[in-house]
Amino acid sequence: MNTQPESSLLHEDTAEYDSWLKLILGGTLSFTLLLGVYLLYVDRTGALICFGVTVFDALLFYAILPQRYQIWTDRVRIVLGRPFSINLPLSTISEARPASGAKAFAYRGVRFATSSKTVVEIVRHRGWNFVISPANRELFLERLAEALES
């Protein structure tokens, strides 16, 4: 018999991606794919390697880039590519606040910020601090503050 209370989802938001990041990610994949197509006529082994690098990079981007941010009654969950996610217990979070866009590029902690416009800093009293980029920063911060109070 389980005596622990069930955790329920309070809020979910998608990750915001800036155009420059989409361009960099798409450009990386396009470059290796087009190089592989070119190499089909010159060096088949090189072409296969380029196609393999393209697939590997696509899977890597999918696995490590955030898809969604969820606020549960007991934790904040950063959902990455399936089956990966990161759980931040609410008991370890001291505050969450809007942050400058510069923290999307350089931050002393864990960076999951994919946009310089909607950066949120999650300050923890235990463990690493995080920066993230929910699409609706104000609503996310409001819901997280409500979850931290209860």
XYZ file of C-alpha atoms in Angstrom:
150
model
C 0.000 0.000 0.000
C 1.448 3.346 -1.087
C 0.957 6.116 1.490
C 2.661 8.872 -0.527
C 0.351 11.453 -2.093
C 0.044 11.392 -5.868
C 1.845 14.124 -7.734
C -0.234 16.015 -10.264
C 0.629 18.294 -13.157
C -0.104 21.961 -12.433
C 1.292 23.671 -15.530
C 3.067 22.815 -18.766
C 4.826 25.139 -21.186
C 6.807 24.561 -24.359
C 10.425 25.580 -24.792
C 10.971 28.804 -26.710
C 13.561 28.602 -29.508
C 15.146 31.709 -31.036
C 15.470 31.927 -34.815
C 19.272 32.063 -34.621
C 19.365 28.751 -32.732
C 17.040 27.081 -35.245
C 19.305 28.391 -38.012
C 22.449 27.002 -36.343
C 20.886 23.589 -35.689
C 19.328 23.349 -39.150
C 22.512 24.615 -40.784
C 24.597 21.979 -39.042
C 22.313 19.188 -40.193
C 21.993 20.619 -43.717
C 25.747 21.005 -44.103
C 26.572 17.391 -43.249
C 23.632 16.100 -45.319
C 24.587 18.133 -48.412
C 28.237 17.190 -47.984
C 27.154 13.541 -47.937
C 25.151 14.000 -51.146
C 28.159 15.605 -52.835
C 30.461 12.850 -51.614
C 28.179 10.174 -53.133
C 29.791 10.995 -56.479
C 33.344 11.288 -55.137
C 33.793 8.937 -52.181
C 31.030 6.563 -51.065
C 32.680 5.833 -47.711
C 32.916 9.532 -46.945
C 29.271 9.956 -47.955
C 28.173 7.196 -45.601
C 30.165 8.790 -42.793
C 28.517 12.182 -43.447
C 25.054 10.601 -43.458
C 25.894 8.840 -40.197
C 27.067 12.134 -38.666
C 23.824 13.813 -39.779
C 21.697 11.130 -38.131
C 23.842 11.157 -34.988
C 23.645 14.952 -34.696
C 19.850 14.926 -35.196
C 19.434 12.300 -32.471
C 21.796 14.199 -30.176
C 19.904 17.485 -30.666
C 16.621 15.678 -29.994
C 17.957 14.029 -26.830
C 19.546 17.051 -25.137
C 17.412 20.028 -26.157
C 14.382 20.786 -23.958
C 10.921 20.138 -25.374
C 8.682 21.217 -22.475
C 8.780 22.481 -18.916
C 6.316 21.037 -16.424
C 5.380 22.178 -12.938
C 4.119 19.338 -10.744
C 2.927 19.580 -7.158
C 6.323 18.319 -5.954
C 8.823 19.154 -8.712
C 9.745 21.068 -11.856
C 10.401 18.710 -14.738
C 12.504 19.627 -17.766
C 11.357 17.286 -20.530
C 14.071 16.492 -23.052
C 13.823 14.026 -25.933
C 12.180 10.780 -24.880
C 12.981 9.073 -22.523
C 15.139 11.775 -20.930
C 14.034 14.381 -18.390
C 15.402 16.251 -15.398
C 13.450 16.589 -12.157
C 14.063 19.492 -9.782
C 12.273 18.892 -6.454
C 10.414 21.982 -5.258
C 11.997 21.486 -1.829
C 15.400 22.366 -3.364
C 14.231 25.555 -5.140
C 14.667 28.782 -3.214
C 13.391 31.120 -5.947
C 12.678 31.517 -9.639
C 13.078 34.848 -11.373
C 13.345 36.435 -14.811
C 16.935 36.647 -15.985
C 18.810 38.666 -18.570
C 19.297 37.296 -22.058
C 23.040 37.087 -21.458
C 22.457 34.148 -19.101
C 21.245 32.121 -22.079
C 24.826 32.211 -23.372
C 26.985 32.237 -20.245
C 25.834 30.981 -16.882
C 27.462 29.385 -13.881
C 25.085 26.467 -13.550
C 23.108 24.300 -15.953
C 21.882 26.033 -19.115
C 18.761 24.778 -20.843
C 17.908 28.241 -22.179
C 17.121 28.122 -25.883
C 15.957 31.719 -26.202
C 17.525 34.949 -25.020
C 14.076 36.591 -24.724
C 12.342 34.380 -22.133
C 15.109 33.348 -19.743
C 14.102 32.116 -16.272
C 16.681 31.476 -13.572
C 15.850 28.756 -11.045
C 17.960 29.321 -7.936
C 18.341 26.287 -5.700
C 19.691 26.046 -2.178
C 20.737 22.444 -2.855
C 22.230 21.411 -6.180
C 23.003 23.290 -9.387
C 21.068 26.379 -10.465
C 19.308 26.236 -13.842
C 18.338 28.659 -16.601
C 15.468 27.711 -18.905
C 13.357 29.384 -21.604
C 9.624 28.702 -21.283
C 7.514 30.211 -24.092
C 5.327 32.156 -21.637
C 7.771 33.300 -18.973
C 5.327 35.355 -16.869
C 2.725 32.579 -16.596
C 5.414 29.990 -15.855
C 6.863 32.122 -13.040
C 3.389 32.780 -11.632
C 2.502 29.073 -11.574
C 5.866 28.125 -10.096
C 5.479 30.719 -7.322
C 2.047 29.240 -6.511
C 3.531 25.731 -6.387
C 6.395 26.872 -4.139
C 3.946 28.513 -1.697
C 1.787 25.414 -1.286
